[in-house]
Amino acid sequence: MGAFETEKSSKDAAGLETQSSEDFDQPSPLRKIISVASIAAGVQFGWALQLSLLTPYVQLLGIPHKWSSLIWLCGPVSGMIVQPIVGFHSDRCTSRFGRRRPFIASGAALVAVAVFLIGYAADIGNKMGDKLDQKIKVRAIGIFALGFWILDVANNTLQGPCRAFLADLAAGDAKKTRVANAFFSFFMAVGNVLGYAAGSYTDLHKMFPFTMTKACDIYCANLKTCFFLSITLLLIVTVTSLWYVKDKQWSPPPRNPDDDENTSSVPLFGEIFGAFKVMKRPMWMLLIVTALNWIAWFPFLLFDTDWMGREVYGGDSDGNERSKKLYSLGVQSGAMGLMFNSIVLGFMSLGVEWIGRKLGGAKRLWGLVNFILAAGLAMTVLVTKYAEDHRKVAGELAGPSSSIKAGALSLFAVLGIPLAITFSTPFALASIFSSCTGAGQGLSLGVLNLAIVIPQMIVSLGGGPFDALFGGGNLPAFIVGAIAAAISGVLALTVLPSPPPDAPAMKTGAMGFH
C-alpha cells in the first residue's frame, strides 16, 4: 500500500518505520526498546488497581454483584473502537514529533483526567445530591462510569501506539520483536506488582490525609491515593521515554500517477474491513486462539479478588459489618495474590525467549501454558469447596484456614506463568505475521485487539447473569474459562503455524496478509 512506503524504498518495509534520526532503517539498540517498554509499568499500575479494587468499589457505590460486570463493558467497547482508530491514524500521523509519540502523550494526559473522576466519584456525587446513607448512589455511579470510560479510552490510546512503537524500533527483526514484547510483558509485571502491593496496603491513605472525606471512607481514600501514585509513575516513565527515544516524522510519498485513483485515500473502516478481507489462515488462527485465550482469562481477571472475598473468605459486600469486613480482608488477600502472580509474571517474561527455544517455538510454549491456565481455573472449584467445608465446621464468619489461603495464593502465583505468554506471544506473532503490503503495525495490532475485546464484551455482558443462573458466585464463569483455555491450548499446538524463528518479521508477510 502506498501509504506505508517511504521515499527511500528500503529493502525491508519494517525498517522504514519510526527509528532514530541517525539510522531509522535498522533495529534500535536494546536500551531504547527497554525505555519504551517501561511505559507499560505506568499503564499497568492503573490496570492493576482496576482489576484488584474497582469491582469491590463499584459494589460499595451500590451496583449489585451480578451487574457489576457491566461496568467492565467500557473497556472492550472502547478497545474495539478506539484502538483500531488510533492504530490507523498513528500509522499515518505526520506530526513533527513522530507517528506514535503524540498518541502516547495524549493517552497519558487522559489518564490523569480519568483518575480524578474515578477517585472523586463519591465526593462529586455527594456534592450533586447523593445522600450518605443512600444504598445506590446514582450520581456517584454516573461520575465513576464516565471516568472509567475515559480511563479505558486513554489506556487504549496509550497501549496500541506503544506496542506499535516497539515494532517500529525492532525494524522487522523477528527476534527483536519477540524480545521487545517480552520486555513489555516484564514491565507490565512491574506495574502489576506496584499496583497490587498498593491495593493490599490498607493505610496508604495516610500519605494524603485529604483523600478521606465524609463521602469517601478508608477504602475509597486508599483507592484515591493508589491512583495518585499510578499517574505519577505513568507521567515519569512516559515523559522520560518520549524524550529519550526519537520518533521519525512520517510524510506520505508523492502519489504515483499510475496508481488507481481509489487507492490514494482509503477510509478508516474500509481499511479495517480490508485487513480482514485479505487476511490469510495463519492470522485468522492467531485471532481465534487469542479470542479463546481471553475468554479463559477475563472471568478470573475481573473477579479474582471478588472470588477471594466471597467464596474463599465467605464475606459479603452487602452483608452485616462482620461480613463486610471479612469480604474486605478477602479482597486485600486477593490483591496480595495478584502481586505474587505479577512477580512470577515478571520472571517468566524475562525467560520467554529462552524457554520458547527450548520447547520448540513460541506457539508450542503458548499451547502448553494454556493447559496450565485450564488446570489453575479448574482448581478454583477445589479451593472453594475446601473453604466451604471449613466454614461448616469453624463457623460461617470464621474465614479460611491458613492452608486454604496458601492454596488460593499459590493458584494466583502459578497463573503468572501463562499470563506472561499471553502478554507477549500473541502480539509478537501479530507483528511477524503482518505483511509489508498489508496494514501497518498500528492497525495490525488494532485488529488483534478485537480478538481480545470481543471476548471481554461476552464476559462482561454474560458473566454476572450466567453466574446468577447457578446461584451466584464466580465459579461458573471460571469453569467456562477452564474449558476455553484447554481448547485454546489444543488449537495453538495443532493449527497455529510457527513463524520462521529468526527471519525478519515483515518478510513473513505472506503468512499474515496478502
Coordinates of C-alpha atoms in Angstrom, one line a residue:
M1 CA 0.0 0.0 0.0
G2 CA 1.4 3.4 -1.0
A3 CA 0.7 5.0 2.4
F4 CA 3.2 2.7 4.1
E5 CA 6.1 3.3 1.6
T6 CA 8.8 5.9 2.0
E7 CA 10.9 7.9 -0.3
K8 CA 14.0 5.7 0.1
S9 CA 12.4 2.3 -0.9
S10 CA 14.4 0.3 1.7
K11 CA 14.8 -3.4 1.4
D12 CA 12.6 -4.1 4.3
A13 CA 9.3 -2.1 4.9
A14 CA 9.6 -2.7 8.6
G15 CA 12.9 -0.8 8.6
L16 CA 11.0 2.2 7.3
E17 CA 9.0 2.5 10.5
T18 CA 10.0 5.1 13.1
Q19 CA 13.5 5.0 14.3
S20 CA 16.2 7.3 15.5
S21 CA 17.1 10.1 13.1
E22 CA 20.6 8.7 12.7
D23 CA 19.7 5.2 11.4
F24 CA 16.0 4.6 11.4
D25 CA 16.1 1.7 9.0
Q26 CA 18.0 -0.6 11.4
P27 CA 16.8 -2.2 14.7
S28 CA 17.2 0.2 17.6
P29 CA 19.6 -0.5 20.5
L30 CA 18.0 -2.6 23.2
R31 CA 18.2 0.3 25.7
K32 CA 15.7 2.3 23.6
I33 CA 13.4 -0.7 23.3
I34 CA 13.5 -1.1 27.1
S35 CA 12.9 2.6 27.6
V36 CA 9.7 2.5 25.5
A37 CA 8.6 -0.8 27.0
S38 CA 8.9 0.7 30.5
I39 CA 5.7 2.8 29.7
A40 CA 3.9 -0.5 30.3
A41 CA 4.7 -0.2 34.0
G42 CA 2.8 3.0 34.4
V43 CA -0.1 1.8 32.3
Q44 CA -0.3 -1.5 34.2
F45 CA -0.1 0.2 37.6
G46 CA -3.5 1.7 36.8
W47 CA -4.9 -1.6 35.3
A48 CA -3.8 -3.5 38.4
L49 CA -5.8 -1.1 40.6
Q50 CA -8.8 -1.6 38.3
L51 CA -8.6 -5.3 38.5
S52 CA -8.0 -5.6 42.2
L53 CA -10.1 -2.7 43.6
L54 CA -12.7 -1.4 41.3
T55 CA -15.2 -4.3 41.2
P56 CA -15.5 -4.1 45.0
Y57 CA -15.5 -0.3 44.8
V58 CA -18.5 -0.2 42.4
Q59 CA -20.4 -2.6 44.7
L60 CA -19.7 -0.2 47.6
L61 CA -21.2 2.5 45.4
G62 CA -24.4 0.4 45.2
I63 CA -24.2 -1.7 42.0
P64 CA -25.2 -5.3 42.7
H65 CA -22.6 -8.0 42.1
K66 CA -24.4 -9.6 39.2
W67 CA -24.5 -6.3 37.3
S68 CA -21.0 -5.0 38.3
S69 CA -19.6 -6.9 35.3
L70 CA -21.4 -4.4 33.0
I71 CA -19.1 -1.7 34.2
W72 CA -16.3 -3.6 32.6
L73 CA -18.1 -3.3 29.2
C74 CA -16.4 0.1 29.0
G75 CA -13.1 -1.5 28.3
P76 CA -14.0 -3.8 25.4
V77 CA -16.3 -1.2 23.7
S78 CA -13.6 1.5 23.8
G79 CA -10.9 -1.0 22.8
M80 CA -13.0 -2.2 19.9
I81 CA -13.5 1.3 18.6
V82 CA -10.5 3.3 19.9
Q83 CA -7.5 1.1 19.3
P84 CA -8.1 0.4 15.6
I85 CA -8.8 4.1 15.0
V86 CA -5.7 5.2 17.0
G87 CA -3.6 2.5 15.3
F88 CA -4.8 3.6 11.8
H89 CA -4.1 7.2 12.4
S90 CA -0.8 6.6 14.2
D91 CA 0.4 4.7 11.1
R92 CA -0.3 7.9 9.1
C93 CA 0.4 10.7 11.6
T94 CA 2.5 13.5 10.1
S95 CA 3.3 15.4 13.3
R96 CA 6.8 16.7 13.7
F97 CA 7.0 14.8 16.9
G98 CA 6.6 11.5 15.0
R99 CA 3.8 9.0 14.5
R100 CA 3.5 7.3 17.8
R101 CA 4.6 9.8 20.4
P102 CA 1.7 12.3 20.1
F103 CA -0.8 9.5 20.8
I104 CA 1.2 8.1 23.7
A105 CA 1.4 11.6 25.3
S106 CA -2.3 12.3 24.7
G107 CA -3.2 9.0 26.4
A108 CA -1.2 9.8 29.5
A109 CA -2.9 13.2 29.8
L110 CA -6.3 11.5 29.5
V111 CA -5.4 9.0 32.2
A112 CA -4.8 11.9 34.6
V113 CA -8.4 13.2 33.9
A114 CA -9.9 9.8 34.3
V115 CA -8.2 9.1 37.6
F116 CA -9.5 12.3 39.1
L117 CA -13.1 11.4 38.1
I118 CA -12.9 7.9 39.4
G119 CA -11.2 8.7 42.7
Y120 CA -13.6 11.6 43.4
A121 CA -16.8 10.0 42.2
A122 CA -18.2 9.6 45.7
D123 CA -17.3 13.2 46.6
I124 CA -18.7 14.7 43.4
G125 CA -21.8 12.5 43.7
N126 CA -22.4 13.7 47.3
K127 CA -22.0 17.4 46.2
M128 CA -24.5 16.7 43.4
G129 CA -27.1 15.3 45.8
D130 CA -26.3 11.7 46.8
K131 CA -27.2 11.0 50.4
L132 CA -24.5 9.4 52.6
D133 CA -27.0 6.7 53.8
Q134 CA -28.2 6.1 50.2
K135 CA -27.5 2.5 49.2
I136 CA -27.4 3.1 45.5
K137 CA -25.5 6.3 44.8
V138 CA -26.7 7.1 41.3
R139 CA -24.7 10.3 40.7
A140 CA -21.5 8.8 42.1
I141 CA -22.0 5.8 39.8
G142 CA -22.5 8.1 36.8
I143 CA -19.3 10.0 37.5
F144 CA -17.4 6.8 38.1
A145 CA -18.7 5.3 34.8
L146 CA -17.7 8.4 32.9
G147 CA -14.2 8.3 34.4
F148 CA -13.9 4.6 33.7
W149 CA -14.8 5.1 30.1
I150 CA -12.2 7.9 29.8
L151 CA -9.6 5.7 31.5
D152 CA -10.2 2.8 29.1
V153 CA -10.1 5.2 26.1
A154 CA -6.8 6.6 27.5
N155 CA -5.3 3.2 28.1
N156 CA -6.2 2.1 24.6
T157 CA -4.7 5.3 23.2
L158 CA -1.5 4.5 25.1
Q159 CA -1.1 0.8 24.6
G160 CA -1.7 0.4 20.9
P161 CA 0.8 3.0 19.7
C162 CA 3.3 1.9 22.4
R163 CA 3.3 -1.7 21.1
A164 CA 3.4 -0.3 17.5
F165 CA 6.4 1.9 18.5
L166 CA 8.2 -1.2 19.8
A167 CA 7.6 -3.0 16.5
D168 CA 8.9 0.1 14.7
L169 CA 12.1 0.0 16.9
A170 CA 12.5 -3.7 16.1
A171 CA 12.6 -2.7 12.4
G172 CA 11.3 -6.0 11.1
D173 CA 13.7 -8.2 13.1
A174 CA 11.6 -11.2 14.4
K175 CA 13.9 -11.9 17.3
K176 CA 13.9 -8.3 18.5
T177 CA 10.2 -8.2 18.0
R178 CA 9.8 -11.1 20.4
V179 CA 12.3 -9.6 22.9
A180 CA 10.5 -6.2 22.7
N181 CA 7.2 -7.8 23.6
A182 CA 8.8 -9.8 26.3
F183 CA 10.1 -6.7 27.9
F184 CA 6.7 -5.0 27.5
S185 CA 5.3 -8.0 29.4
F186 CA 8.0 -7.7 32.1
F187 CA 7.2 -4.1 32.7
M188 CA 3.5 -4.9 32.9
A189 CA 4.5 -7.3 35.7
V190 CA 6.4 -4.5 37.4
G191 CA 3.3 -2.2 37.2
N192 CA 1.2 -5.1 38.5
V193 CA 3.4 -5.7 41.5
L194 CA 3.3 -2.0 42.4
G195 CA -0.4 -1.8 41.8
Y196 CA -1.4 -4.9 43.8
A197 CA 1.1 -4.0 46.6
A198 CA -0.5 -0.6 46.9
G199 CA -4.0 -2.1 46.7
S200 CA -3.2 -4.6 49.6
Y201 CA -1.9 -1.9 51.9
T202 CA -4.8 -0.5 54.0
D203 CA -3.1 2.5 55.4
L204 CA -1.9 4.1 52.2
H205 CA -4.3 6.9 52.5
K206 CA -2.3 8.4 55.4
M207 CA 0.2 9.6 52.7
F208 CA -2.5 12.0 51.6
P209 CA -4.9 12.7 54.5
F210 CA -7.1 15.0 52.4
T211 CA -8.3 11.9 50.5
M212 CA -10.7 10.9 53.3
T213 CA -13.9 12.8 53.4
K214 CA -17.4 12.3 54.8
A215 CA -18.4 10.8 51.4
C216 CA -15.2 8.8 51.0
D217 CA -14.3 6.2 53.6
I218 CA -10.9 4.5 54.2
Y219 CA -11.4 2.1 51.3
C220 CA -12.3 4.9 48.9
A221 CA -9.4 7.1 50.3
N222 CA -6.9 4.3 49.7
L223 CA -8.2 4.0 46.1
K224 CA -7.6 7.7 45.5
T225 CA -4.1 7.5 46.9
C226 CA -3.3 4.5 44.7
F227 CA -4.4 6.3 41.6
F228 CA -2.4 9.4 42.5
L229 CA 0.7 7.2 42.8
S230 CA -0.1 5.4 39.5
I231 CA -0.5 8.7 37.5
T232 CA 2.8 9.9 38.9
L233 CA 4.6 6.8 37.8
L234 CA 3.0 6.9 34.4
L235 CA 3.9 10.5 33.7
I236 CA 7.5 9.9 34.8
V237 CA 8.1 6.9 32.5
T238 CA 6.2 8.4 29.6
V239 CA 8.0 11.8 29.6
T240 CA 11.4 10.1 30.1
S241 CA 10.8 7.6 27.3
L242 CA 9.4 10.1 24.8
W243 CA 12.2 12.5 25.5
Y244 CA 14.9 9.8 25.1
V245 CA 13.6 7.8 22.1
K246 CA 13.0 9.8 19.0
D247 CA 10.2 9.0 16.6
K248 CA 10.8 9.8 12.9
Q249 CA 8.4 12.2 11.3
W250 CA 6.4 10.5 8.6
S251 CA 5.3 12.1 5.4
P252 CA 3.2 10.5 2.7
P253 CA 5.1 9.8 -0.5
P254 CA 4.2 11.5 -3.8
R255 CA 1.3 9.9 -5.4
N256 CA 2.2 7.7 -8.4
P257 CA 0.1 8.7 -11.4
D258 CA -0.2 5.1 -12.4
D259 CA -2.0 4.2 -9.1
D260 CA -5.7 3.6 -9.1
E261 CA -7.5 6.8 -8.1
N262 CA -9.4 4.9 -5.4
T263 CA -6.2 3.7 -3.6
S264 CA -5.0 7.1 -2.7
S265 CA -7.3 7.5 0.1
V266 CA -8.9 4.6 1.9
P267 CA -11.5 5.3 4.6
L268 CA -10.6 4.1 8.1
F269 CA -13.3 1.3 8.5
G270 CA -12.7 0.3 4.9
E271 CA -9.1 -0.2 5.8
I272 CA -10.0 -2.3 8.8
F273 CA -12.5 -4.5 6.9
G274 CA -10.0 -4.7 4.1
A275 CA -7.5 -6.1 6.5
F276 CA -9.9 -8.8 7.5
K277 CA -10.7 -9.5 3.8
V278 CA -7.1 -10.2 2.8
M279 CA -6.1 -11.9 6.0
K280 CA -4.6 -15.4 5.4
R281 CA -5.1 -18.5 7.5
P282 CA -2.2 -18.0 10.0
M283 CA -3.5 -14.6 11.1
W284 CA -7.1 -16.0 11.4
M285 CA -5.8 -18.8 13.5
L286 CA -4.0 -16.4 15.7
L287 CA -7.2 -14.3 16.2
I288 CA -9.2 -17.5 17.1
V289 CA -6.6 -18.8 19.6
T290 CA -6.3 -15.3 21.1
A291 CA -10.0 -14.9 21.5
L292 CA -10.4 -18.3 23.2
N293 CA -7.4 -17.5 25.4
W294 CA -9.0 -14.3 26.6
I295 CA -12.4 -15.9 27.2
A296 CA -10.5 -18.0 29.6
W297 CA -8.6 -15.1 31.3
F298 CA -11.3 -12.5 31.7
P299 CA -13.6 -14.2 34.3
F300 CA -10.6 -14.6 36.6
L301 CA -9.0 -11.2 35.9
L302 CA -12.3 -9.4 36.5
F303 CA -13.5 -11.4 39.6
D304 CA -10.4 -12.9 41.2
T305 CA -10.4 -10.6 44.2
D306 CA -14.2 -10.9 44.5
W307 CA -13.7 -14.7 44.5
M308 CA -11.3 -14.4 47.4
G309 CA -13.8 -12.1 49.3
R310 CA -16.9 -14.2 48.6
E311 CA -16.0 -17.8 48.0
V312 CA -12.7 -18.2 49.9
Y313 CA -13.3 -15.8 52.8
G314 CA -17.1 -16.2 52.9
G315 CA -17.7 -12.5 53.1
D316 CA -20.4 -10.3 51.5
S317 CA -20.1 -6.7 50.4
D318 CA -23.9 -6.3 51.1
G319 CA -23.9 -8.1 54.4
N320 CA -23.6 -7.0 58.0
E321 CA -20.5 -5.3 59.3
R322 CA -18.6 -8.5 60.2
S323 CA -19.4 -10.0 56.8
K324 CA -18.3 -6.8 55.0
K325 CA -15.0 -6.8 57.0
L326 CA -14.4 -10.4 56.0
Y327 CA -15.1 -9.6 52.4
S328 CA -12.7 -6.7 52.6
L329 CA -10.0 -8.9 54.0
G330 CA -10.5 -11.4 51.2
V331 CA -10.2 -8.6 48.6
Q332 CA -6.9 -7.5 50.2
S333 CA -5.7 -11.1 50.2
G334 CA -6.6 -11.3 46.6
A335 CA -4.6 -8.2 45.9
M336 CA -1.6 -9.9 47.6
G337 CA -2.2 -13.0 45.4
L338 CA -2.2 -10.8 42.3
M339 CA 1.2 -9.4 43.5
F340 CA 2.6 -12.9 43.7
N341 CA 1.1 -13.5 40.3
S342 CA 2.9 -10.5 38.9
I343 CA 6.3 -11.5 40.4
V344 CA 6.1 -14.8 38.6
L345 CA 4.9 -13.0 35.5
G346 CA 7.9 -10.7 35.6
F347 CA 10.5 -13.5 35.9
M348 CA 8.7 -15.6 33.3
S349 CA 8.6 -12.7 30.9
L350 CA 12.4 -12.4 31.0
G351 CA 12.7 -16.1 30.2
V352 CA 10.1 -16.3 27.4
E353 CA 12.6 -16.2 24.5
W354 CA 14.9 -18.9 26.1
I355 CA 12.1 -21.2 27.2
G356 CA 10.4 -20.9 23.7
R357 CA 13.6 -22.0 22.0
K358 CA 13.9 -25.0 24.4
L359 CA 10.3 -26.1 23.8
G360 CA 10.5 -25.8 20.1
G361 CA 9.0 -22.4 19.4
A362 CA 6.6 -19.7 20.6
K363 CA 3.4 -21.4 19.5
R364 CA 4.3 -24.6 21.3
L365 CA 5.1 -22.7 24.5
W366 CA 1.8 -20.8 24.2
G367 CA -0.2 -24.0 23.7
L368 CA 1.4 -25.8 26.7
V369 CA 0.9 -22.9 29.2
N370 CA -2.8 -22.7 28.2
F371 CA -3.2 -26.1 29.8
I372 CA -1.6 -24.7 33.0
L373 CA -4.2 -21.9 32.8
A374 CA -7.0 -24.5 32.4
A375 CA -5.8 -26.5 35.4
G376 CA -5.5 -23.4 37.5
L377 CA -9.0 -22.2 36.8
A378 CA -10.4 -25.7 37.5
M379 CA -8.6 -25.7 40.8
T380 CA -10.6 -22.7 42.0
V381 CA -13.5 -25.2 42.4
L382 CA -11.5 -27.3 44.8
V383 CA -10.2 -24.4 46.8
T384 CA -13.8 -23.1 47.1
K385 CA -15.1 -26.5 48.3
Y386 CA -12.4 -26.7 51.0
A387 CA -13.3 -23.2 52.1
E388 CA -17.0 -24.0 52.4
D389 CA -16.3 -27.3 54.3
H390 CA -14.1 -25.3 56.7
R391 CA -16.8 -22.8 57.4
K392 CA -19.3 -25.6 58.2
V393 CA -17.0 -26.7 61.0
A394 CA -15.5 -23.4 62.2
G395 CA -18.4 -21.1 61.6
E396 CA -19.7 -19.0 58.8
L397 CA -17.7 -16.0 59.7
A398 CA -14.5 -17.8 60.7
G399 CA -12.6 -17.1 57.5
P400 CA -10.4 -19.6 55.7
S401 CA -7.7 -21.6 57.4
S402 CA -4.0 -20.9 56.7
S403 CA -3.7 -23.9 54.3
I404 CA -6.7 -22.8 52.3
K405 CA -5.3 -19.3 52.0
A406 CA -2.0 -20.7 50.9
G407 CA -3.7 -22.9 48.3
A408 CA -5.6 -19.9 46.9
L409 CA -2.5 -17.7 46.8
S410 CA -0.5 -20.5 45.2
L411 CA -3.1 -20.5 42.3
F412 CA -2.5 -16.8 41.8
A413 CA 1.2 -17.3 41.6
V414 CA 1.1 -20.3 39.2
L415 CA -1.2 -18.4 36.8
G416 CA 1.6 -15.9 36.4
I417 CA 3.3 -18.4 34.1
P418 CA 0.6 -18.5 31.3
L419 CA -0.1 -14.8 31.8
A420 CA 3.5 -13.9 30.8
I421 CA 3.0 -15.7 27.5
T422 CA -0.5 -14.1 26.9
F423 CA 1.0 -10.6 27.4
S424 CA 3.8 -11.2 24.9
T425 CA 3.5 -14.0 22.4
P426 CA 0.2 -13.1 20.5
F427 CA 1.5 -9.5 19.9
A428 CA 4.9 -10.7 18.7
L429 CA 3.2 -13.2 16.3
A430 CA 0.8 -10.5 15.0
S431 CA 3.8 -8.2 14.2
I432 CA 5.6 -11.2 12.5
F433 CA 2.5 -12.3 10.5
S434 CA 1.8 -8.8 9.2
S435 CA 2.7 -8.2 5.6
C436 CA 4.6 -5.1 4.3
T437 CA 1.8 -4.8 1.7
G438 CA -1.0 -5.1 4.3
A439 CA -2.0 -2.9 7.2
G440 CA 0.7 -1.0 9.2
Q441 CA 1.8 -2.1 12.7
G442 CA -0.7 0.2 14.4
L443 CA -3.7 -1.2 12.5
S444 CA -2.5 -4.8 12.7
L445 CA -2.3 -4.6 16.5
G446 CA -5.7 -2.9 16.5
V447 CA -7.1 -5.9 14.6
L448 CA -5.6 -8.3 17.1
N449 CA -7.1 -6.2 19.9
L450 CA -10.5 -7.1 18.5
A451 CA -9.8 -10.7 19.4
I452 CA -9.3 -9.5 23.0
V453 CA -12.1 -7.0 23.5
I454 CA -14.9 -9.1 21.9
P455 CA -14.3 -11.9 24.5
Q456 CA -14.3 -9.3 27.2
M457 CA -17.6 -8.0 26.0
I458 CA -19.0 -11.5 26.1
V459 CA -17.8 -12.0 29.7
S460 CA -18.9 -8.5 30.7
L461 CA -22.4 -9.0 29.3
G462 CA -22.9 -12.6 30.3
G463 CA -20.7 -13.2 33.3
G464 CA -23.0 -11.8 36.0
P465 CA -26.3 -13.2 34.7
F466 CA -24.6 -16.5 33.8
D467 CA -23.3 -16.8 37.4
A468 CA -26.7 -15.9 38.7
L469 CA -28.3 -18.8 36.9
F470 CA -26.2 -21.1 39.0
G471 CA -27.0 -19.4 42.3
G472 CA -24.5 -16.5 42.1
G473 CA -20.8 -16.6 42.8
N474 CA -17.9 -16.7 40.4
L475 CA -17.2 -20.4 39.8
P476 CA -19.5 -21.0 36.7
A477 CA -17.6 -18.4 34.7
F478 CA -14.2 -19.8 35.9
I479 CA -15.2 -23.3 34.7
V480 CA -16.2 -21.9 31.3
G481 CA -12.8 -20.2 31.3
A482 CA -11.0 -23.5 32.0
I483 CA -12.7 -25.2 29.1
A484 CA -11.8 -22.2 26.8
A485 CA -8.2 -22.4 27.9
A486 CA -8.0 -26.1 27.1
I487 CA -9.4 -25.6 23.6
S488 CA -7.1 -22.6 23.0
G489 CA -4.1 -24.8 24.0
V490 CA -5.1 -27.6 21.6
L491 CA -5.6 -25.1 18.7
A492 CA -2.3 -23.4 19.4
L493 CA -0.5 -26.7 19.2
T494 CA -2.3 -28.1 16.2
V495 CA -3.5 -25.3 13.8
L496 CA -1.4 -22.2 14.6
P497 CA 1.6 -22.1 12.3
S498 CA 5.1 -21.4 13.5
P499 CA 6.8 -18.4 12.1
P500 CA 10.5 -18.7 11.0
P501 CA 12.4 -18.3 14.2
D502 CA 14.8 -15.5 13.2
A503 CA 13.5 -14.3 9.9
P504 CA 12.7 -10.6 9.6
A505 CA 9.2 -10.0 10.7
M506 CA 8.0 -8.2 7.6
K507 CA 9.5 -10.8 5.2
T508 CA 7.0 -13.4 6.6
G509 CA 4.1 -11.2 5.4
A510 CA 2.7 -14.0 3.2
M511 CA 1.8 -15.7 6.4
G512 CA -0.5 -12.9 7.6
F513 CA -2.0 -10.7 4.9
H514 CA -2.0 -10.8 1.2

